[in-house]
Amino acid sequence: ECCPQAFGIPLSQVIANDWTHKQTQEAVKGSRRDCLEVEATVTEFRAQIQKKSPFSRECMLGPGGEFADEPLSPTFLDNVSRSHRRGGVSVDSITDLGDNTSRLLEALQLSHPNELDLRRTLERSKTLSLNPIYRQVPRVVDRCCQHIEAYGLQTVGIFRVGSSKKRVQQLREEFDQGFDVFLDDSHCVHDVAALLKEFFRDMPDSLIPKELYSAFVSTAFMERMAQLSMLQLLVYLLPPCNSDTLYQLLQFLNKVAQHAQDSIGPERQEIPGNKMTASNLATIFGPNLLQREKLLERDPSAHAMEIEYSASIILVLQSLIENYEALFMVSPEVQHDILRRLFQTEPDVIDYLLRRKLNTTLYQNRTQDSSSGRTIAK
C-alpha cells in the first residue's frame, strides 16, 4: 500500500507531493508538445525540400536516382543553423548556466534547476530562502474551496449538514493516490465541505502549530486593536506553508460568512443565506486549526479548562476570519526593516523583488495610459 499523498501527513510533505505531481504533469505535456513540434518541423522540412529546385531535390535522391522517402534521422537538425530553429532555450542549457540566480528567478519562478527536468538527479540543488511566487497551498484545499465558492455559497448549513461517508472516503483516496481530482457540479457540496474539514482535522500538527497555541489563545479577550496587533505578529511567525494555507482558508471562510444572511438579487428575487456566520464557522473549524497538548484526565480542572479554551479558540478564529486582510498585510515600516536585513543576507532576492516591483509599476502605467488614450479617442 502506497503512502498517502495528502491526508494525515505533514503539511510541508503535502506541498512537496503536489509540486512533484505538477512537475510530472508539465514534463508529460512538454514531452508531447515537443513531439508534435518535431513532427511539424519534419513535415515542413520535407515540403520545403520538395518545392526547391531540381538541384536541391538531388539531396533527397538515393544512389540509383530514386527518391529517398525514408524517415529522417533524429539528428538531422544538428547542422541546421540555430537561428532557423523554433525558439526557446533547452532545459540543459538553463541548468548549465552559472549560479547567478538573480537573473533566473523570474524565468524559473524561484524553482530548483533540477525540478525543471525529471531526468536529472539532485546535484547542484539549491535551497532558496524566499519564494514570493509559488503559493504553498495544498491542491486539495484549493480544489475544495473553489468548488464551494462555485456551487455552495448559498447552501444552507454548509459545513454543518451531514455528508456521504462513502463518497467522502472515495474522494480522499483519489487525492491520496495522487490523482488529478477535478470537482464539478456532479459532486455534492456537503461531501466537499466534509473533505475539507477532514483534511485539517487529520493533520499530524494543527495548521497553527501547537507551540503558538497559548499565544494565540491569550489574545481572545484583548481590546480589539491590541488583539489585532498581537495576531498580526503571531501570523508572521508561521512557517510559509502554514501561513499561505491559513490565508487561503481565512479568505474562503470570510467569503462564506459574507453569504450567511438572506439577500435580494438583481431581479428582486430573494436569495437565501447559508446561515454560516464567522462565529459559526469558527466554532466548526476552531478545534481543528488550534490544538493544544491534551490535559491529563486526572486533573480535576481539566474539563472546565477545556470549555474555557474552546470559547477562546472560537473568539480568536472569528477575529482571524473577519480581519484576515489586515492581519496578513505587512506595514511599510516592517517591510522596510525586512528588506534592509535581506539586503545584507540575500542580495539576489532583493534584486529580483525590486525589478519585479518596477516591472509591475511600468505595466500598470502603460495599461492606464492606453486606457486613457482609448477614452480620449472615443
CSV table of C-alpha atoms in Angstrom, one decimal:
chain,number,residue,atom,x,y,z
A,1,GLU,CA,0.0,0.0,0.0
A,2,CYS,CA,1.5,3.4,-1.1
A,3,CYS,CA,1.9,6.2,1.3
A,4,PRO,CA,-0.9,8.8,1.3
A,5,GLN,CA,-0.2,11.9,-0.7
A,6,ALA,CA,-2.5,14.4,1.1
A,7,PHE,CA,-4.2,13.3,4.3
A,8,GLY,CA,-2.7,12.6,7.6
A,9,ILE,CA,0.9,13.7,6.7
A,10,PRO,CA,2.8,16.9,7.5
A,11,LEU,CA,1.7,20.0,5.5
A,12,SER,CA,5.1,20.5,4.0
A,13,GLN,CA,5.1,17.0,2.7
A,14,VAL,CA,1.7,17.6,1.1
A,15,ILE,CA,3.1,20.7,-0.6
A,16,ALA,CA,6.1,18.7,-1.8
A,17,ASN,CA,3.9,15.9,-3.2
A,18,ASP,CA,1.7,18.5,-5.1
A,19,TRP,CA,4.8,20.1,-6.5
A,20,THR,CA,6.2,16.8,-7.8
A,21,HIS,CA,2.8,16.0,-9.3
A,22,LYS,CA,2.7,19.4,-11.0
A,23,GLN,CA,6.2,18.9,-12.4
A,24,THR,CA,5.4,15.4,-13.7
A,25,GLN,CA,2.3,16.7,-15.5
A,26,GLU,CA,4.2,19.6,-17.0
A,27,ALA,CA,7.0,17.2,-18.1
A,28,VAL,CA,4.5,14.9,-19.8
A,29,LYS,CA,2.8,17.9,-21.5
A,30,GLY,CA,6.1,19.3,-22.6
A,31,SER,CA,7.2,15.9,-24.0
A,32,ARG,CA,4.0,15.6,-26.0
A,33,ARG,CA,4.4,19.2,-27.2
A,34,ASP,CA,8.0,18.6,-28.3
A,35,CYS,CA,7.0,15.5,-30.2
A,36,LEU,CA,4.3,17.5,-32.1
A,37,GLU,CA,6.7,20.3,-32.8
A,38,VAL,CA,9.4,17.9,-34.2
A,39,GLU,CA,6.7,16.2,-36.3
A,40,ALA,CA,5.6,19.6,-37.7
A,41,THR,CA,9.2,20.6,-38.3
A,42,VAL,CA,9.9,17.4,-40.2
A,43,THR,CA,6.8,17.8,-42.3
A,44,GLU,CA,7.6,21.4,-43.1
A,45,PHE,CA,11.2,20.5,-43.9
A,46,ARG,CA,10.1,17.8,-46.4
A,47,ALA,CA,7.7,20.2,-48.1
A,48,GLN,CA,10.3,22.9,-48.5
A,49,ILE,CA,12.8,20.4,-50.0
A,50,GLN,CA,10.2,19.1,-52.5
A,51,LYS,CA,9.4,22.7,-53.6
A,52,LYS,CA,13.0,23.6,-54.2
A,53,SER,CA,15.0,23.4,-57.5
A,54,PRO,CA,16.0,20.0,-59.0
A,55,PHE,CA,19.5,20.6,-57.7
A,56,SER,CA,18.2,20.8,-54.2
A,57,ARG,CA,16.0,17.8,-54.8
A,58,GLU,CA,19.1,15.7,-55.7
A,59,CYS,CA,20.0,15.8,-52.0
A,60,MET,CA,16.9,13.7,-51.4
A,61,LEU,CA,17.7,11.1,-54.2
A,62,GLY,CA,19.2,7.7,-53.5
A,63,PRO,CA,22.3,6.2,-55.2
A,64,GLY,CA,20.2,5.0,-58.2
A,65,GLY,CA,18.4,8.2,-58.7
A,66,GLU,CA,15.3,7.1,-56.8
A,67,PHE,CA,13.6,9.5,-54.3
A,68,ALA,CA,14.7,8.6,-50.8
A,69,ASP,CA,11.4,8.8,-48.8
A,70,GLU,CA,12.9,7.3,-45.7
A,71,PRO,CA,12.4,8.7,-42.2
A,72,LEU,CA,14.8,11.5,-41.3
A,73,SER,CA,17.4,10.8,-38.7
A,74,PRO,CA,16.6,12.2,-35.2
A,75,THR,CA,19.8,14.3,-35.6
A,76,PHE,CA,19.1,15.7,-39.0
A,77,LEU,CA,18.6,19.2,-37.4
A,78,ASP,CA,22.0,19.2,-35.7
A,79,ASN,CA,23.7,21.0,-38.6
A,80,VAL,CA,20.8,23.5,-39.2
A,81,SER,CA,21.5,27.0,-38.0
A,82,ARG,CA,20.1,27.6,-34.5
A,83,SER,CA,18.6,30.9,-35.7
A,84,HIS,CA,16.3,28.9,-38.1
A,85,ARG,CA,15.0,26.5,-35.4
A,86,ARG,CA,11.9,27.1,-33.3
A,87,GLY,CA,12.9,29.4,-30.5
A,88,GLY,CA,13.4,28.5,-26.8
A,89,VAL,CA,16.2,27.6,-24.5
A,90,SER,CA,16.7,23.9,-23.7
A,91,VAL,CA,16.4,22.7,-20.1
A,92,ASP,CA,20.0,21.6,-20.2
A,93,SER,CA,21.3,25.0,-21.3
A,94,ILE,CA,19.4,26.6,-18.4
A,95,THR,CA,20.8,24.3,-15.8
A,96,ASP,CA,24.3,24.7,-17.2
A,97,LEU,CA,24.2,28.4,-16.6
A,98,GLY,CA,26.0,29.8,-13.6
A,99,ASP,CA,24.6,30.1,-10.1
A,100,ASN,CA,23.6,33.7,-10.6
A,101,THR,CA,20.0,33.1,-9.6
A,102,SER,CA,19.0,36.7,-9.5
A,103,ARG,CA,18.8,36.7,-13.4
A,104,LEU,CA,16.8,33.4,-13.5
A,105,LEU,CA,14.3,34.0,-10.7
A,106,GLU,CA,11.6,35.3,-13.0
A,107,ALA,CA,12.0,32.6,-15.6
A,108,LEU,CA,12.3,29.7,-13.2
A,109,GLN,CA,9.8,31.1,-10.6
A,110,LEU,CA,12.5,30.5,-8.0
A,111,SER,CA,12.4,26.8,-8.7
A,112,HIS,CA,15.3,24.5,-8.2
A,113,PRO,CA,17.0,23.8,-11.5
A,114,ASN,CA,16.7,20.1,-11.2
A,115,GLU,CA,12.9,20.4,-10.8
A,116,LEU,CA,12.7,21.5,-14.5
A,117,ASP,CA,14.0,18.2,-15.7
A,118,LEU,CA,12.8,15.0,-14.0
A,119,ARG,CA,15.7,13.0,-15.6
A,120,ARG,CA,18.3,14.9,-13.7
A,121,THR,CA,19.5,14.0,-10.2
A,122,LEU,CA,19.6,16.3,-7.3
A,123,GLU,CA,23.1,17.6,-7.9
A,124,ARG,CA,23.5,21.3,-7.8
A,125,SER,CA,20.2,21.7,-6.0
A,126,LYS,CA,20.0,25.0,-4.1
A,127,THR,CA,17.6,26.0,-1.4
A,128,LEU,CA,16.1,29.4,-1.7
A,129,SER,CA,15.2,31.3,1.4
A,130,LEU,CA,12.3,33.2,-0.1
A,131,ASN,CA,9.7,32.3,-2.7
A,132,PRO,CA,7.3,35.1,-3.4
A,133,ILE,CA,5.7,33.4,-6.5
A,134,TYR,CA,5.0,29.8,-5.6
A,135,ARG,CA,1.9,29.7,-3.3
A,136,GLN,CA,2.3,26.9,-0.8
A,137,VAL,CA,-1.3,25.8,-0.5
A,138,PRO,CA,-2.3,22.1,-0.8
A,139,ARG,CA,-4.1,21.1,-4.0
A,140,VAL,CA,-7.0,19.5,-2.1
A,141,VAL,CA,-7.6,22.8,-0.2
A,142,ASP,CA,-7.6,24.8,-3.4
A,143,ARG,CA,-10.0,22.4,-5.1
A,144,CYS,CA,-12.4,22.2,-2.2
A,145,CYS,CA,-12.5,26.0,-1.7
A,146,GLN,CA,-13.0,26.6,-5.4
A,147,HIS,CA,-15.8,24.1,-5.6
A,148,ILE,CA,-17.7,25.5,-2.7
A,149,GLU,CA,-17.3,29.1,-3.9
A,150,ALA,CA,-18.7,28.0,-7.3
A,151,TYR,CA,-21.6,25.8,-6.1
A,152,GLY,CA,-22.1,26.1,-2.3
A,153,LEU,CA,-22.1,29.7,-1.1
A,154,GLN,CA,-25.9,29.7,-0.9
A,155,THR,CA,-26.1,26.2,0.6
A,156,VAL,CA,-27.9,26.4,3.9
A,157,GLY,CA,-25.9,24.8,6.7
A,158,ILE,CA,-22.7,24.3,4.7
A,159,PHE,CA,-20.1,22.5,6.9
A,160,ARG,CA,-22.9,21.5,9.4
A,161,VAL,CA,-25.1,19.3,7.3
A,162,GLY,CA,-24.0,15.7,7.1
A,163,SER,CA,-22.4,14.1,4.1
A,164,SER,CA,-21.9,10.7,2.5
A,165,LYS,CA,-19.1,8.9,4.3
A,166,LYS,CA,-18.6,6.6,1.3
A,167,ARG,CA,-18.3,9.4,-1.2
A,168,VAL,CA,-16.0,11.4,1.0
A,169,GLN,CA,-13.8,8.4,1.5
A,170,GLN,CA,-13.6,7.9,-2.2
A,171,LEU,CA,-12.5,11.5,-2.8
A,172,ARG,CA,-10.0,11.2,0.0
A,173,GLU,CA,-8.5,8.0,-1.6
A,174,GLU,CA,-8.3,9.7,-5.0
A,175,PHE,CA,-6.3,12.7,-3.6
A,176,ASP,CA,-4.2,10.3,-1.5
A,177,GLN,CA,-3.3,8.3,-4.6
A,178,GLY,CA,-2.1,11.4,-6.4
A,179,PHE,CA,-4.9,11.6,-8.9
A,180,ASP,CA,-5.7,14.9,-10.5
A,181,VAL,CA,-9.1,15.3,-9.0
A,182,PHE,CA,-11.5,17.8,-10.5
A,183,LEU,CA,-14.6,18.8,-8.5
A,184,ASP,CA,-17.6,19.9,-10.5
A,185,ASP,CA,-21.3,20.3,-10.2
A,186,SER,CA,-21.7,16.5,-10.0
A,187,HIS,CA,-20.1,16.4,-6.6
A,188,CYS,CA,-22.2,17.1,-3.5
A,189,VAL,CA,-21.2,20.4,-1.8
A,190,HIS,CA,-21.6,18.8,1.6
A,191,ASP,CA,-19.2,16.0,0.6
A,192,VAL,CA,-16.6,18.5,-0.4
A,193,ALA,CA,-17.1,20.5,2.8
A,194,ALA,CA,-16.6,17.4,4.8
A,195,LEU,CA,-13.5,16.6,2.9
A,196,LEU,CA,-12.0,20.0,3.6
A,197,LYS,CA,-12.8,19.7,7.4
A,198,GLU,CA,-11.3,16.2,7.3
A,199,PHE,CA,-8.0,17.4,5.8
A,200,PHE,CA,-7.4,19.9,8.6
A,201,ARG,CA,-8.6,17.5,11.3
A,202,ASP,CA,-6.2,14.8,10.3
A,203,MET,CA,-3.1,16.9,10.0
A,204,PRO,CA,-0.4,15.5,12.4
A,205,ASP,CA,0.2,19.0,13.6
A,206,SER,CA,-2.5,21.6,13.5
A,207,LEU,CA,-2.4,24.4,10.9
A,208,ILE,CA,-1.5,26.8,13.7
A,209,PRO,CA,1.4,25.0,15.4
A,210,LYS,CA,0.9,23.9,19.0
A,211,GLU,CA,4.0,26.0,20.0
A,212,LEU,CA,1.9,29.1,19.2
A,213,TYR,CA,-1.4,27.8,20.7
A,214,SER,CA,-1.1,29.7,24.1
A,215,ALA,CA,0.0,32.9,22.4
A,216,PHE,CA,-3.0,32.9,20.0
A,217,VAL,CA,-5.5,31.9,22.7
A,218,SER,CA,-4.2,34.7,25.0
A,219,THR,CA,-5.5,37.3,22.6
A,220,ALA,CA,-9.1,36.2,22.9
A,221,PHE,CA,-10.2,38.8,25.4
A,222,MET,CA,-7.8,41.6,24.5
A,223,GLU,CA,-9.0,45.0,23.4
A,224,ARG,CA,-9.6,44.9,19.6
A,225,MET,CA,-6.7,47.0,18.4
A,226,ALA,CA,-4.3,45.3,20.8
A,227,GLN,CA,-5.6,41.9,19.7
A,228,LEU,CA,-5.2,42.6,16.0
A,229,SER,CA,-1.7,43.9,16.6
A,230,MET,CA,-0.8,40.7,18.5
A,231,LEU,CA,-2.4,38.4,16.0
A,232,GLN,CA,-0.5,40.1,13.1
A,233,LEU,CA,2.8,39.5,14.8
A,234,LEU,CA,1.9,35.8,15.5
A,235,VAL,CA,0.9,35.4,11.8
A,236,TYR,CA,4.5,36.5,10.9
A,237,LEU,CA,5.8,33.6,13.0
A,238,LEU,CA,4.0,30.9,11.0
A,239,PRO,CA,6.0,28.7,8.6
A,240,PRO,CA,5.5,29.7,4.9
A,241,CYS,CA,3.2,26.8,4.0
A,242,ASN,CA,1.1,27.2,7.2
A,243,SER,CA,0.8,31.0,6.5
A,244,ASP,CA,-0.2,30.6,2.9
A,245,THR,CA,-2.7,27.9,3.7
A,246,LEU,CA,-4.2,29.8,6.6
A,247,TYR,CA,-4.6,32.9,4.4
A,248,GLN,CA,-6.3,30.8,1.7
A,249,LEU,CA,-8.7,29.2,4.3
A,250,LEU,CA,-9.5,32.5,6.1
A,251,GLN,CA,-10.2,34.3,2.8
A,252,PHE,CA,-12.5,31.5,1.8
A,253,LEU,CA,-14.3,31.4,5.2
A,254,ASN,CA,-14.7,35.1,5.1
A,255,LYS,CA,-16.5,34.8,1.7
A,256,VAL,CA,-18.7,32.0,3.1
A,257,ALA,CA,-19.6,34.3,6.0
A,258,GLN,CA,-20.5,37.1,3.7
A,259,HIS,CA,-23.3,34.9,2.3
A,260,ALA,CA,-24.7,34.0,5.7
A,261,GLN,CA,-27.7,36.4,5.5
A,262,ASP,CA,-30.6,36.4,3.1
A,263,SER,CA,-30.3,38.9,0.3
A,264,ILE,CA,-32.2,40.3,-2.6
A,265,GLY,CA,-30.9,39.6,-6.1
A,266,PRO,CA,-30.6,41.9,-9.1
A,267,GLU,CA,-34.1,40.9,-10.3
A,268,ARG,CA,-35.6,41.5,-6.8
A,269,GLN,CA,-35.6,37.7,-6.1
A,270,GLU,CA,-34.9,36.5,-2.6
A,271,ILE,CA,-31.6,34.7,-2.2
A,272,PRO,CA,-31.3,32.5,0.9
A,273,GLY,CA,-28.3,32.8,3.0
A,274,ASN,CA,-26.2,29.9,4.2
A,275,LYS,CA,-26.7,30.8,7.9
A,276,MET,CA,-22.9,30.3,8.5
A,277,THR,CA,-21.6,33.4,10.2
A,278,ALA,CA,-18.0,33.9,11.1
A,279,SER,CA,-18.8,32.8,14.6
A,280,ASN,CA,-20.5,29.6,13.4
A,281,LEU,CA,-17.6,28.8,11.1
A,282,ALA,CA,-15.1,29.5,13.9
A,283,THR,CA,-17.0,27.0,16.1
A,284,ILE,CA,-16.6,24.3,13.5
A,285,PHE,CA,-13.0,25.0,12.3
A,286,GLY,CA,-11.5,26.3,15.6
A,287,PRO,CA,-10.8,22.9,17.3
A,288,ASN,CA,-9.1,21.6,14.1
A,289,LEU,CA,-6.9,24.7,13.5
A,290,LEU,CA,-5.9,25.5,17.1
A,291,GLN,CA,-5.0,22.4,19.1
A,292,ARG,CA,-3.1,22.2,22.4
A,293,GLU,CA,-1.4,19.3,24.1
A,294,LYS,CA,-4.1,17.2,25.9
A,295,LEU,CA,-4.5,17.8,29.6
A,296,LEU,CA,-4.2,14.9,32.0
A,297,GLU,CA,-7.6,13.3,32.6
A,298,ARG,CA,-6.8,13.0,36.3
A,299,ASP,CA,-6.6,16.8,36.6
A,300,PRO,CA,-10.0,17.8,38.2
A,301,SER,CA,-10.0,21.2,36.5
A,302,ALA,CA,-9.3,19.7,33.0
A,303,HIS,CA,-12.9,19.7,31.9
A,304,ALA,CA,-13.5,23.3,33.0
A,305,MET,CA,-10.3,24.4,31.3
A,306,GLU,CA,-11.3,22.7,28.0
A,307,ILE,CA,-14.6,24.6,28.0
A,308,GLU,CA,-12.7,27.9,28.6
A,309,TYR,CA,-10.1,27.2,25.9
A,310,SER,CA,-12.9,26.2,23.4
A,311,ALA,CA,-14.6,29.6,23.9
A,312,SER,CA,-11.3,31.4,23.5
A,313,ILE,CA,-10.5,29.4,20.3
A,314,ILE,CA,-13.8,30.4,18.8
A,315,LEU,CA,-13.3,34.1,19.5
A,316,VAL,CA,-9.7,34.1,18.2
A,317,LEU,CA,-10.6,32.3,14.9
A,318,GLN,CA,-13.7,34.6,14.5
A,319,SER,CA,-11.3,37.5,14.7
A,320,LEU,CA,-9.0,35.9,12.2
A,321,ILE,CA,-11.8,35.3,9.7
A,322,GLU,CA,-13.2,38.8,10.0
A,323,ASN,CA,-9.8,40.6,9.8
A,324,TYR,CA,-7.7,38.4,7.7
A,325,GLU,CA,-6.8,41.1,5.1
A,326,ALA,CA,-5.4,43.5,7.8
A,327,LEU,CA,-3.6,40.6,9.6
A,328,PHE,CA,-1.7,39.5,6.5
A,329,MET,CA,-0.8,43.0,5.4
A,330,VAL,CA,2.8,43.9,6.1
A,331,SER,CA,3.1,47.5,7.2
A,332,PRO,CA,5.6,49.8,5.3
A,333,GLU,CA,7.8,50.0,8.4
A,334,VAL,CA,8.1,46.3,8.9
A,335,GLN,CA,8.6,45.8,5.1
A,336,HIS,CA,11.4,48.4,5.1
A,337,ASP,CA,13.1,46.6,8.0
A,338,ILE,CA,12.8,43.2,6.3
A,339,LEU,CA,14.2,44.5,3.0
A,340,ARG,CA,17.1,46.2,4.8
A,341,ARG,CA,18.0,42.9,6.5
A,342,LEU,CA,17.6,40.9,3.4
A,343,PHE,CA,19.8,43.2,1.5
A,344,GLN,CA,22.7,42.1,3.8
A,345,THR,CA,21.9,38.3,3.6
A,346,GLU,CA,20.1,37.8,0.3
A,347,PRO,CA,21.0,40.5,-2.2
A,348,ASP,CA,19.9,38.4,-5.2
A,349,VAL,CA,16.4,38.2,-3.8
A,350,ILE,CA,16.2,41.9,-3.2
A,351,ASP,CA,17.4,42.5,-6.8
A,352,TYR,CA,14.6,40.3,-8.0
A,353,LEU,CA,11.9,41.9,-5.8
A,354,LEU,CA,12.9,45.4,-6.8
A,355,ARG,CA,12.9,44.6,-10.5
A,356,ARG,CA,9.6,42.8,-10.2
A,357,LYS,CA,8.0,45.8,-8.5
A,358,LEU,CA,9.4,48.1,-11.2
A,359,ASN,CA,8.1,45.9,-14.0
A,360,THR,CA,4.7,45.8,-12.3
A,361,THR,CA,4.6,49.6,-11.9
A,362,LEU,CA,5.6,50.1,-15.6
A,363,TYR,CA,2.9,47.7,-16.7
A,364,GLN,CA,0.2,49.4,-14.7
A,365,ASN,CA,1.3,52.8,-16.0
A,366,ARG,CA,1.2,51.5,-19.6
A,367,THR,CA,-2.3,50.0,-19.0
A,368,GLN,CA,-3.6,53.2,-17.6
A,369,ASP,CA,-2.1,55.3,-20.4
A,370,SER,CA,-3.6,53.0,-23.1
A,371,SER,CA,-7.0,53.1,-21.3
A,372,SER,CA,-6.8,56.9,-21.1
A,373,GLY,CA,-5.9,57.0,-24.8
A,374,ARG,CA,-8.9,54.9,-25.7
A,375,THR,CA,-11.2,57.1,-23.6
A,376,ILE,CA,-9.9,60.3,-25.3
A,377,ALA,CA,-10.3,58.7,-28.8
A,378,LYS,CA,-13.9,58.0,-28.1
